[in-house]
């Protein structure tokens, strides 16, 4: 692949991590009121209740931490999906996974199962896993999954699940108001409690992703070769699928269906770090974190009185990227 | 060999078209008779020709007829749009819902509902009656234009890219819709959400008439291009050797298809899968090598009318409650499995 590797991978990883730190700092400092780094440091280290302290600690820090954690989750989920499906277009938003999670969350809301984000996670998890599995199975009929087949199958499944979701939302007017804010994908108003509730799922997902990274390198050689080298292909796929489901569910439950983040992170990371998954996957996580923090920050800055949600910013940036990928014919990994 | 440029009309397609039209009319009459007040069919017929008591006439002609008429007309418009797009791109998966026309139209229409909304769930007369359809048509055209321009590689529209780029453009338009729903007042958002699901609920003549005009003007135009469409199925080279100005015809029919889909979307929201399913089913039943336009049109009218009948009465029949579903939910539930089936067949064919 066309990795641009002028610097060694460790140096590149440190550079990406530096970008994450810089966007994190910028997210704390900038907003409708611009604060200096001194004020931010004051708020973090020795708060004494000034306005700036309150803004940083109770408004900007929580959402930035949420963006960091969820960005890592969705970035890694995207890279894993691209690896397992061998499809450059793979990403939860396009593949109907988010739609599955959304339907499950709305069903949960409807029957009164969901009251807290904690229970949202379970619904989102089940919905995301079922949808991942269904799309993969449906698209693999015949001669196996082609990029076009996967994208279209995802679109078809998403359309059907979306119609069911909207039917439920419309029958129960109370659900609509909560749902529309959730559906746009945003980190605004999400705090440490949200992070705490999704963290166990995220951590298990990250652990599985780490275990899966080496197996994914073998799978990239083809299922037969991987099996010949002693890998249990079925188990590796299952672990990968579980990791994708857990990470997506954590992200979707906390912030709603944020599209295109996985696509973006996977491609940027692959461009810089090449195809080795031990590098690619952590790099995609860091890229995802930087992208989500940045999208949230941009949405806050351009919105004026209101704000543009991070999910919308990423949709508007991500769709052109999708088009570039499609036009380049770099569709197969 | 069907390889003649003559647009020979097979008797089978005519018989099918007549049968679908008849079935659609019968279902439309049934639809007129059902509701909170159930009316016998003979009273419905009497009211339609101007007889019967004034109460029945009010219910049938003023309240139920606009909804049923809108359903018939948007069914025709979506189906013909899909037939044209599938023939032009020689791809059974091409349809205005997949390639972004409906999403573009939706984004623009939701923009009008949300931005011109008063917060009371109603928008002012001019914005509603002129602004909404106009915005939907322009939004749909813009999305098609973007998809078309981006699909050009080495000077020609690459048909294999159209569907994928359409998916991307649709995704961008959908995130715009999600954002519009958030910035709007909750009542306007509810109205927009109901509209987005594809609904025939509470349609008036001002919904039906613009779609009717589009169908009345553009369906004959599409039918006049029968010979050119027949030639295009055989490939661009064959078509141009038969004297068809390929790119000009393609552009004209693309505009016709887009306007039909966008007008239908303005009238009833982006009802899912009608444009995709109706042409394919009509083509298979008629055993032709492209979707026959008139048969497809009548099948589209039948599909939407039937789906709306199910949407209105399905939950009551199942005794779930007095709710009505949006018609788009029923067409999606029927259409999505069919789309999956088509994708599976296309992959096996490789």
XYZ file of C-alpha atoms in Angstrom:
683
model
C 0.000 0.000 0.000
C 1.026 3.611 -0.422
C 2.295 4.393 3.035
C 4.147 7.675 3.162
C 6.820 6.707 5.622
C 9.445 9.431 5.761
C 9.755 8.965 9.527
C 9.846 5.694 11.430
C 6.609 4.331 12.865
C 7.415 5.069 16.534
C 8.171 8.697 15.667
C 4.966 8.903 13.623
C 2.968 7.465 16.510
C 4.460 10.042 18.869
C 3.550 12.766 16.364
C -0.059 11.563 16.168
C -0.243 11.376 19.950
C 1.067 14.945 20.079
C -1.733 16.018 17.756
C -4.227 14.414 20.150
C -2.719 16.333 23.090
C -2.802 19.597 21.127
C -6.440 19.178 20.047
C -7.320 18.241 23.635
C -5.701 21.449 24.919
C -7.355 23.507 22.178
C -10.728 22.008 23.037
C -10.321 23.174 26.635
C -9.103 26.632 25.677
C -11.382 27.554 22.779
C -15.106 28.049 22.554
C -17.559 30.895 22.764
C -15.063 32.351 25.257
C -11.373 31.967 24.440
C -9.150 31.160 27.376
C -5.373 31.173 27.562
C -3.452 28.040 28.366
C -2.599 29.631 31.728
C -6.283 29.819 32.615
C -6.764 26.220 31.504
C -3.824 25.086 33.618
C -5.191 27.059 36.561
C -8.576 25.378 36.166
C -7.084 21.909 35.980
C -4.453 22.183 38.710
C -5.615 24.721 41.294
C -9.262 25.616 40.718
C -10.765 28.253 43.007
C -14.157 28.738 41.418
C -13.514 31.495 38.889
C -15.706 31.615 35.773
C -12.902 30.176 33.675
C -12.459 27.321 36.155
C -16.153 26.435 35.945
C -16.217 26.623 32.132
C -13.197 24.368 31.806
C -13.971 21.866 34.532
C -17.718 21.420 34.202
C -18.318 22.166 30.514
C -15.287 21.630 28.333
C -13.323 18.924 30.142
C -16.142 16.348 30.336
C -17.114 16.557 26.660
C -13.485 16.542 25.570
C -12.801 13.396 27.596
C -15.924 11.791 26.088
C -14.701 12.741 22.605
C -11.276 11.259 23.387
C -12.624 7.915 24.615
C -15.326 7.527 21.963
C -12.986 8.703 19.207
C -10.565 5.916 20.162
C -13.406 3.366 20.187
C -14.898 4.318 16.821
C -11.526 4.810 15.135
C -10.402 1.322 16.144
C -13.794 -0.170 15.249
C -13.448 1.322 11.763
C -9.915 -0.040 11.267
C -10.984 -3.494 12.482
C -13.984 -3.490 10.162
C -11.868 -2.479 7.198
C -9.441 -5.296 8.018
C -11.980 -8.032 8.611
C -14.145 -7.234 5.607
C -11.102 -6.401 3.416
C -13.151 -3.461 2.296
C -11.919 0.120 2.271
C -15.463 1.438 2.659
C -16.234 -0.500 5.816
C -17.390 1.636 8.706
C -20.211 1.336 11.221
C -22.235 4.195 9.770
C -22.261 2.863 6.217
C -22.671 -0.783 7.126
C -25.964 -0.489 8.969
C -24.323 -1.219 12.332
C -25.225 2.158 13.784
C -28.750 1.773 12.414
C -29.043 -1.558 14.232
C -27.837 0.008 17.453
C -30.246 2.921 16.976
C -33.226 0.624 16.459
C -32.343 -1.391 19.546
C -31.983 1.765 21.647
C -35.334 3.093 20.456
C -36.971 -0.281 21.121
C -35.456 -0.184 24.597
C -36.805 3.319 25.151
C -40.208 2.236 23.928
C -40.681 -0.742 26.220
C -39.278 1.211 29.157
C -36.134 -0.894 29.411
C -33.826 2.030 28.861
C -33.694 4.765 31.428
C -30.009 5.355 31.864
C -27.091 5.360 29.447
C -25.936 2.175 31.173
C -28.898 0.237 29.869
C -28.628 2.008 26.510
C -25.248 0.328 26.128
C -26.738 -3.144 26.372
C -29.375 -2.368 23.760
C -26.857 -0.675 21.470
C -24.479 -3.604 21.902
C -27.039 -6.231 20.940
C -28.313 -4.137 18.033
C -24.797 -3.417 16.752
C -23.725 -7.067 16.954
C -26.852 -8.386 15.258
C -26.576 -5.817 12.466
C -22.823 -6.434 11.944
C -23.423 -10.146 11.698
C -26.493 -9.813 9.473
C -24.869 -7.444 6.975
C -21.713 -9.556 6.773
C -23.699 -12.772 6.241
C -26.124 -11.259 3.734
C -23.339 -9.670 1.697
C -21.260 -12.866 1.628
C -23.784 -14.927 -0.306
C -22.782 -16.154 -3.725
C -19.200 -15.474 -4.701
C -18.354 -13.720 -1.440
C -18.544 -10.139 -0.269
C -17.627 -7.533 -2.881
C -17.112 -3.884 -1.914
C -20.201 -2.821 -3.857
C -22.236 -5.671 -2.412
C -21.244 -4.808 1.144
C -21.940 -1.101 0.755
C -25.332 -1.754 -0.826
C -26.283 -4.463 1.644
C -25.398 -2.053 4.435
C -27.501 0.647 2.782
C -30.450 -1.749 2.390
C -30.287 -2.974 5.984
C -29.860 0.597 7.241
C -32.899 1.720 5.235
C -35.079 -1.023 6.654
C -33.908 -0.581 10.239
C -34.226 3.186 9.839
C -37.832 2.835 8.682
C -38.657 0.685 11.703
C -36.918 3.177 13.983
C -38.894 6.075 12.550
C -42.142 4.113 12.847
C -41.564 3.587 16.564
C -40.469 7.166 17.100
C -43.545 8.472 15.329
C -45.972 6.243 17.217
C -44.581 7.484 20.516
C -44.260 11.257 20.307
C -42.356 11.460 23.591
C -39.472 9.422 22.237
C -38.920 11.749 19.283
C -37.542 14.665 21.245
C -34.879 12.573 22.947
C -34.211 10.550 19.846
C -33.510 13.444 17.477
C -30.775 14.802 19.731
C -29.296 11.349 20.140
C -29.503 10.517 16.417
C -27.414 13.443 15.236
C -24.305 12.252 17.068
C -22.807 14.675 19.541
C -20.619 14.835 22.618
C -22.306 17.953 24.002
C -23.737 17.511 27.468
C -22.104 14.111 27.918
C -20.123 13.884 31.106
C -17.902 11.625 33.147
C -20.872 9.497 34.204
C -21.384 8.545 30.553
C -17.710 7.658 30.189
C -17.891 5.587 33.355
C -20.830 3.592 32.081
C -19.419 2.778 28.667
C -15.829 2.324 29.842
C -16.100 -1.390 30.751
C -17.426 -2.199 27.280
C -14.809 0.000 25.647
C -11.991 -1.628 27.640
C -13.078 -5.183 26.814
C -13.435 -4.110 23.176
C -9.934 -2.604 23.173
C -8.487 -5.729 24.791
C -10.112 -7.948 22.154
C -8.870 -5.593 19.432
C -5.318 -5.879 20.781
C -5.574 -9.684 20.824
C -7.055 -9.609 17.333
C -4.417 -7.358 15.739
C -1.842 -10.097 15.059
C -4.475 -12.565 13.842
C -5.738 -9.876 11.482
C -2.297 -9.706 9.848
C -2.546 -13.442 9.184
C -6.137 -13.142 7.930
C -4.962 -10.497 5.471
C -3.036 -13.276 3.690
C -6.330 -15.017 2.987
C -8.376 -17.377 5.117
C -6.745 -20.519 3.683
C -3.190 -19.330 4.256
C -4.089 -18.169 7.760
C -5.601 -21.552 8.571
C -2.496 -23.232 7.112
C -0.356 -21.195 9.490
C -2.323 -22.620 12.401
C -4.826 -19.820 13.012
C -8.384 -20.653 13.977
C -10.071 -18.463 11.393
C -13.517 -18.815 12.942
C -12.305 -17.779 16.368
C -10.310 -14.839 14.999
C -13.367 -13.597 13.087
C -15.567 -13.990 16.148
C -13.135 -12.070 18.356
C -12.929 -9.326 15.752
C -16.695 -9.156 15.385
C -17.123 -8.939 19.167
C -14.527 -6.169 19.384
C -16.240 -4.213 16.580
C -19.645 -4.673 18.219
C -18.445 -3.654 21.700
C -16.512 -0.591 20.512
C -19.307 0.592 18.209
C -21.917 0.027 20.876
C -19.918 1.984 23.441
C -19.564 4.845 20.972
C -23.152 4.818 19.756
C -24.578 4.497 23.253
C -22.547 7.420 24.563
C -22.729 9.839 21.638
C -25.296 8.543 19.179
C -24.489 7.255 15.696
C -21.457 9.312 14.662
C -20.810 8.453 11.037
C -17.636 8.427 8.975
C -15.258 8.566 11.950
C -14.141 4.965 11.436
C -13.732 5.469 7.703
C -11.634 8.587 8.201
C -9.431 7.138 10.957
C -8.828 3.848 9.189
C -7.678 5.551 6.020
C -5.502 8.178 7.657
C -3.840 5.559 9.857
C -3.282 3.189 6.929
C -1.783 6.006 4.911
C 0.753 6.849 7.599
C 1.473 3.473 9.181
C 0.898 0.946 6.398
C -0.982 -2.307 6.721
C 0.648 -3.793 9.865
C -2.224 -4.017 12.333
C -0.105 -3.763 15.463
C 0.614 -0.176 14.352
C -2.469 0.522 12.314
C -5.011 -0.183 15.033
C -3.616 2.019 17.828
C -2.905 4.721 15.250
C -6.525 4.574 14.062
C -7.642 4.993 17.681
C -5.492 8.092 18.165
C -6.593 9.502 14.809
C -10.225 8.909 15.754
C -9.742 10.716 19.058
C -8.082 13.724 17.417
C -10.771 13.821 14.695
C -13.713 13.694 17.105
C -12.244 16.300 19.462
C -11.531 18.522 16.473
C -15.000 17.994 14.957
C -16.599 18.937 18.273
C -14.381 22.004 18.552
C -15.110 23.129 14.977
C -18.836 22.625 15.558
C -18.619 24.813 18.661
C -16.646 27.542 16.901
C -18.689 27.823 13.692
C -22.052 27.459 15.361
C -22.190 30.921 16.880
C -25.029 31.025 19.373
C -25.964 27.399 18.818
C -23.490 24.750 17.828
C -23.111 22.253 15.017
C -22.933 18.725 16.424
C -19.747 16.735 15.920
C -21.694 14.060 14.028
C -22.790 16.639 11.444
C -19.286 18.076 11.057
C -17.927 14.563 10.474
C -20.739 13.764 8.032
C -19.915 16.821 5.970
C -16.164 16.080 6.043
C -16.549 12.314 5.758
C -18.825 12.125 2.729
C -16.330 13.849 0.417
C -13.676 11.465 1.732
C -15.928 8.531 0.890
C -16.269 9.916 -2.638
C -12.484 10.279 -2.978
C -12.006 6.665 -1.887
C -14.628 5.460 -4.361
C -13.205 7.478 -7.245
C -9.666 6.268 -6.639
C -10.664 2.660 -7.189
C -8.648 1.877 -4.068
C -11.728 -0.067 -3.053
C -10.092 -3.384 -2.255
C -7.524 -3.519 0.507
C -33.467 -11.757 -30.759
C -34.970 -8.663 -29.294
C -32.191 -6.579 -30.776
C -34.266 -4.273 -32.886
C -34.627 -0.607 -32.235
C -38.363 -0.852 -32.797
C -40.263 -0.153 -29.585
C -42.519 -3.134 -30.194
C -45.220 -3.200 -27.525
C -45.782 -6.736 -26.350
C -49.425 -7.661 -25.683
C -48.301 -9.147 -22.363
C -47.115 -5.756 -21.030
C -50.402 -4.103 -22.040
C -52.473 -6.800 -20.329
C -50.317 -6.520 -17.199
C -50.584 -2.732 -17.188
C -54.376 -2.963 -17.456
C -54.536 -5.580 -14.699
C -52.347 -3.487 -12.343
C -54.385 -0.367 -13.110
C -57.627 -2.211 -12.386
C -56.257 -3.637 -9.138
C -55.007 -0.183 -8.105
C -58.434 1.353 -8.738
C -60.209 -1.393 -6.780
C -57.806 -0.967 -3.853
C -58.225 2.796 -4.046
C -62.012 2.337 -3.742
C -61.509 0.009 -0.773
C -59.222 2.609 0.737
C -61.925 5.264 0.265
C -64.434 3.094 2.084
C -62.273 2.323 5.132
C -61.539 4.623 8.038
C -63.115 5.681 11.299
C -66.396 5.808 9.424
C -66.742 2.653 7.348
C -68.756 3.189 4.189
C -70.197 0.576 1.842
C -68.643 0.565 -1.626
C -71.831 1.548 -3.439
C -72.105 4.690 -1.306
C -68.475 5.519 -2.101
C -69.178 5.156 -5.819
C -72.324 7.264 -5.533
C -70.411 10.006 -3.698
C -67.685 9.987 -6.338
C -70.160 10.706 -9.135
C -71.730 13.495 -7.085
C -74.637 11.662 -5.507
C -75.328 10.464 -1.970
C -75.694 12.621 1.125
C -73.398 15.564 1.704
C -71.748 14.002 4.781
C -70.590 10.994 2.805
C -69.450 13.244 -0.036
C -67.387 15.303 2.410
C -65.661 12.220 3.797
C -65.043 10.561 0.459
C -64.288 13.456 -1.858
C -62.803 16.076 0.463
C -61.038 13.989 3.112
C -60.090 10.602 1.729
C -59.808 11.228 -1.994
C -56.768 13.584 -1.844
C -54.831 10.992 0.151
C -55.702 8.153 -2.188
C -54.994 10.274 -5.263
C -51.613 11.366 -3.860
C -50.756 7.722 -3.227
C -51.623 6.658 -6.775
C -49.699 9.569 -8.289
C -46.519 9.302 -6.208
C -46.536 5.565 -6.900
C -46.509 6.288 -10.625
C -43.868 9.018 -10.298
C -41.428 7.002 -8.174
C -41.836 3.872 -10.280
C -41.273 5.637 -13.606
C -38.291 7.495 -12.161
C -36.769 4.193 -11.063
C -37.468 2.565 -14.433
C -35.720 5.395 -16.266
C -32.683 5.422 -13.963
C -32.302 1.641 -14.114
C -32.510 1.651 -17.904
C -30.134 4.598 -18.295
C -27.476 3.169 -15.985
C -28.121 -0.449 -16.995
C -28.026 -1.209 -13.278
C -31.016 -2.766 -11.495
C -29.834 -1.198 -8.212
C -30.000 2.362 -9.473
C -32.990 4.166 -8.069
C -33.596 7.641 -6.716
C -33.478 6.358 -3.122
C -30.081 4.732 -3.577
C -28.325 7.385 -5.653
C -29.192 10.342 -3.449
C -32.082 12.085 -5.234
C -34.490 11.408 -2.387
C -31.930 12.390 0.252
C -31.182 15.656 -1.509
C -34.891 16.388 -1.871
C -35.415 15.468 1.784
C -32.654 17.733 3.055
C -34.082 20.697 1.151
C -37.695 19.973 2.124
C -36.856 19.451 5.789
C -34.928 22.708 5.564
C -38.124 24.469 4.490
C -40.235 22.792 7.194
C -37.729 23.575 9.934
C -36.551 27.022 8.858
C -39.951 28.368 7.736
C -41.757 26.608 10.576
C -43.613 28.731 13.038
C -43.075 26.289 15.860
C -46.743 25.432 15.814
C -46.187 22.607 13.382
C -47.566 24.705 10.545
C -45.752 26.722 7.963
C -47.250 29.624 6.115
C -49.264 28.906 2.984
C -46.791 30.102 0.369
C -43.810 28.362 1.967
C -45.785 25.137 2.237
C -47.484 25.080 -1.137
C -44.744 26.502 -3.329
C -41.610 26.457 -1.199
C -41.711 22.817 -0.147
C -42.183 21.223 -3.596
C -39.787 23.692 -5.203
C -37.116 23.065 -2.577
C -37.546 19.317 -2.905
C -37.158 19.446 -6.674
C -34.102 21.714 -6.498
C -32.548 19.602 -3.735
C -33.080 16.427 -5.730
C -31.658 18.002 -8.898
C -28.640 19.329 -7.004
C -27.894 15.902 -5.512
C -28.149 14.278 -8.963
C -25.909 16.950 -10.430
C -23.269 16.377 -7.747
C -23.413 12.587 -8.154
C -23.229 12.928 -11.943
C -20.277 15.326 -11.923
C -18.332 13.259 -9.396
C -18.966 10.068 -11.380
C -17.286 11.487 -14.479
C -13.986 9.798 -15.149
C -12.023 10.359 -18.320
C -14.858 12.405 -19.740
C -17.708 9.908 -19.354
C -20.065 9.100 -16.521
C -18.763 5.829 -15.069
C -21.973 3.870 -14.458
C -20.297 1.589 -11.910
C -19.390 4.588 -9.747
C -22.802 6.257 -9.809
C -24.351 3.988 -7.195
C -21.421 4.141 -4.764
C -21.009 7.911 -5.050
C -24.769 8.207 -4.647
C -24.484 6.321 -1.355
C -21.865 8.848 -0.210
C -23.863 11.903 -1.256
C -26.984 10.433 0.361
C -25.052 9.949 3.612
C -23.935 13.596 3.590
C -27.496 14.801 2.909
C -28.792 12.579 5.705
C -26.408 14.086 8.244
C -27.648 17.495 7.142
C -31.217 16.297 7.773
C -30.287 15.068 11.262
C -28.824 18.482 12.034
C -31.888 20.340 10.722
C -34.093 18.174 12.941
C -32.035 19.214 15.959
C -31.991 22.954 15.351
C -35.739 23.033 14.720
C -38.593 23.491 17.120
C -39.862 20.153 18.424
C -43.250 20.411 16.684
C -41.648 21.250 13.349
C -39.184 18.412 13.884
C -42.078 16.033 14.469
C -43.721 17.179 11.268
C -40.472 16.771 9.381
C -39.888 13.313 10.893
C -43.372 12.189 9.877
C -42.750 13.555 6.402
C -39.335 11.827 6.231
C -40.839 8.434 6.963
C -42.882 8.767 3.797
C -46.483 9.361 4.763
C -49.783 9.934 3.023
C -51.440 11.025 6.229
C -53.531 14.210 5.975
C -52.722 14.888 2.321
C -54.739 17.598 0.619
C -55.263 18.473 -3.006
C -52.301 20.848 -2.770
C -50.127 17.764 -2.269
C -51.718 15.756 -5.053
C -51.987 18.400 -7.783
C -48.236 19.171 -8.277
C -47.415 15.448 -8.483
C -50.343 14.993 -10.872
C -49.033 17.773 -13.108
C -45.537 16.275 -13.117
C -46.897 12.849 -14.012
C -49.231 14.246 -16.690
C -46.389 16.179 -18.327
C -43.417 13.872 -17.873
C -44.858 10.357 -18.250
C -45.750 11.054 -21.920
C -42.293 12.570 -22.429
C -40.693 9.417 -21.033
C -42.924 7.218 -23.191
C -41.956 9.204 -26.297
C -38.357 8.150 -25.691
C -39.324 4.458 -25.922
C -37.253 3.821 -29.034
C -34.184 5.534 -27.550
C -34.517 3.619 -24.290
C -34.791 0.371 -26.207
C -31.580 1.267 -28.032
C -29.721 2.342 -24.880
C -30.306 -1.094 -23.328
C -28.080 -2.495 -26.075
C -25.179 -0.261 -25.110
C -23.996 3.228 -26.015
C -22.174 2.165 -29.180
C -25.104 0.276 -30.656
C -27.458 3.077 -29.666
C -25.401 5.763 -31.375
C -25.003 3.606 -34.482
C -28.803 3.450 -34.542
C -28.868 7.228 -34.653
C -29.542 7.946 -30.970
C -27.764 11.012 -29.590
C -26.741 9.110 -26.503
C -25.518 11.807 -24.155
C -28.323 14.240 -25.007
C -31.019 11.602 -24.526
C -29.417 10.423 -21.314
C -29.309 13.935 -19.907
C -32.942 14.635 -20.855
C -34.205 11.400 -19.305
C -32.059 11.896 -16.210
C -33.756 15.255 -15.689
C -37.202 13.680 -16.228
C -36.420 10.915 -13.707
C -35.061 13.351 -11.145
C -37.976 15.766 -11.393
C -40.491 12.905 -11.065
C -38.751 11.507 -7.968
C -38.312 14.926 -6.419
C -41.952 15.925 -7.019
C -43.121 12.642 -5.542
C -40.836 13.196 -2.541
C -42.299 16.672 -2.129
C -45.806 15.226 -2.190
C -45.482 12.320 0.196
C -41.942 12.231 1.550
C -39.222 9.802 0.499
C -41.339 6.620 0.363
C -38.748 3.860 0.335
C -38.036 1.266 -2.340
C -41.006 1.904 -4.670
C -38.689 3.244 -7.362
C -36.386 0.275 -6.961
C -38.883 -2.564 -6.690
C -41.683 -1.670 -9.112
C -39.534 -1.555 -12.282
C -37.776 -4.823 -11.457
C -40.998 -6.697 -10.701
C -42.710 -5.284 -13.791
C -39.744 -6.253 -15.975
C -39.750 -9.829 -14.670
C -43.497 -10.298 -15.016
C -43.535 -8.768 -18.494
C -40.422 -10.756 -19.502
C -38.854 -7.758 -21.218
C -35.216 -6.667 -21.294
C -35.939 -3.318 -19.679
C -38.688 -2.116 -17.311
C -41.797 -1.417 -19.433
C -42.781 2.132 -18.523
C -46.576 1.983 -18.444
C -46.687 -1.390 -16.662
C -44.139 -0.124 -14.140
C -46.186 3.028 -13.576
C -49.374 1.089 -12.856
C -47.511 -1.356 -10.604
C -46.069 1.597 -8.664
C -49.575 3.009 -8.123
C -50.765 -0.413 -6.981
C -47.776 -0.918 -4.643
C -48.196 2.421 -2.849
C -51.985 2.101 -2.568
C -51.676 -1.408 -1.151
C -48.889 -0.361 1.239
C -50.932 2.585 2.464
C -53.942 0.352 3.018
C -51.766 -1.945 5.144
C -50.143 1.019 6.915
C -53.526 2.526 7.821
C -55.287 -0.642 8.888
C -52.546 -3.165 9.688
C -52.154 -2.297 13.354
C -55.910 -2.208 13.940
C -56.319 -5.606 12.322
C -53.563 -6.957 14.575
C -55.327 -5.202 17.458
C -52.144 -3.405 18.517
C -53.948 -0.120 18.837
C -55.527 2.752 16.979
C -52.228 3.803 15.411
C -51.403 4.400 11.766
C -47.983 3.602 10.391
C -46.326 5.803 7.775
C -46.646 4.159 4.357
C -42.848 4.236 3.922
C -42.428 1.736 6.753
C -44.529 -0.819 4.901
C -42.772 -0.273 1.567
C -39.393 -0.552 3.348
C -40.407 -3.751 5.104
C -41.410 -5.232 1.754
C -38.720 -3.606 -0.375
C -35.527 -4.077 1.651
C -35.598 -7.888 1.495
C -36.153 -7.595 -2.236
C -33.141 -5.286 -2.590
C -31.027 -7.781 -0.633
C -32.224 -10.518 -2.968
C -31.215 -8.432 -6.008
C -27.753 -7.742 -4.596
C -27.298 -11.455 -3.924
C -28.283 -12.348 -7.503
C -25.976 -9.720 -8.950
C -23.045 -11.098 -6.933
C -23.754 -14.658 -8.030
C -23.734 -13.447 -11.619
C -20.133 -12.287 -11.413
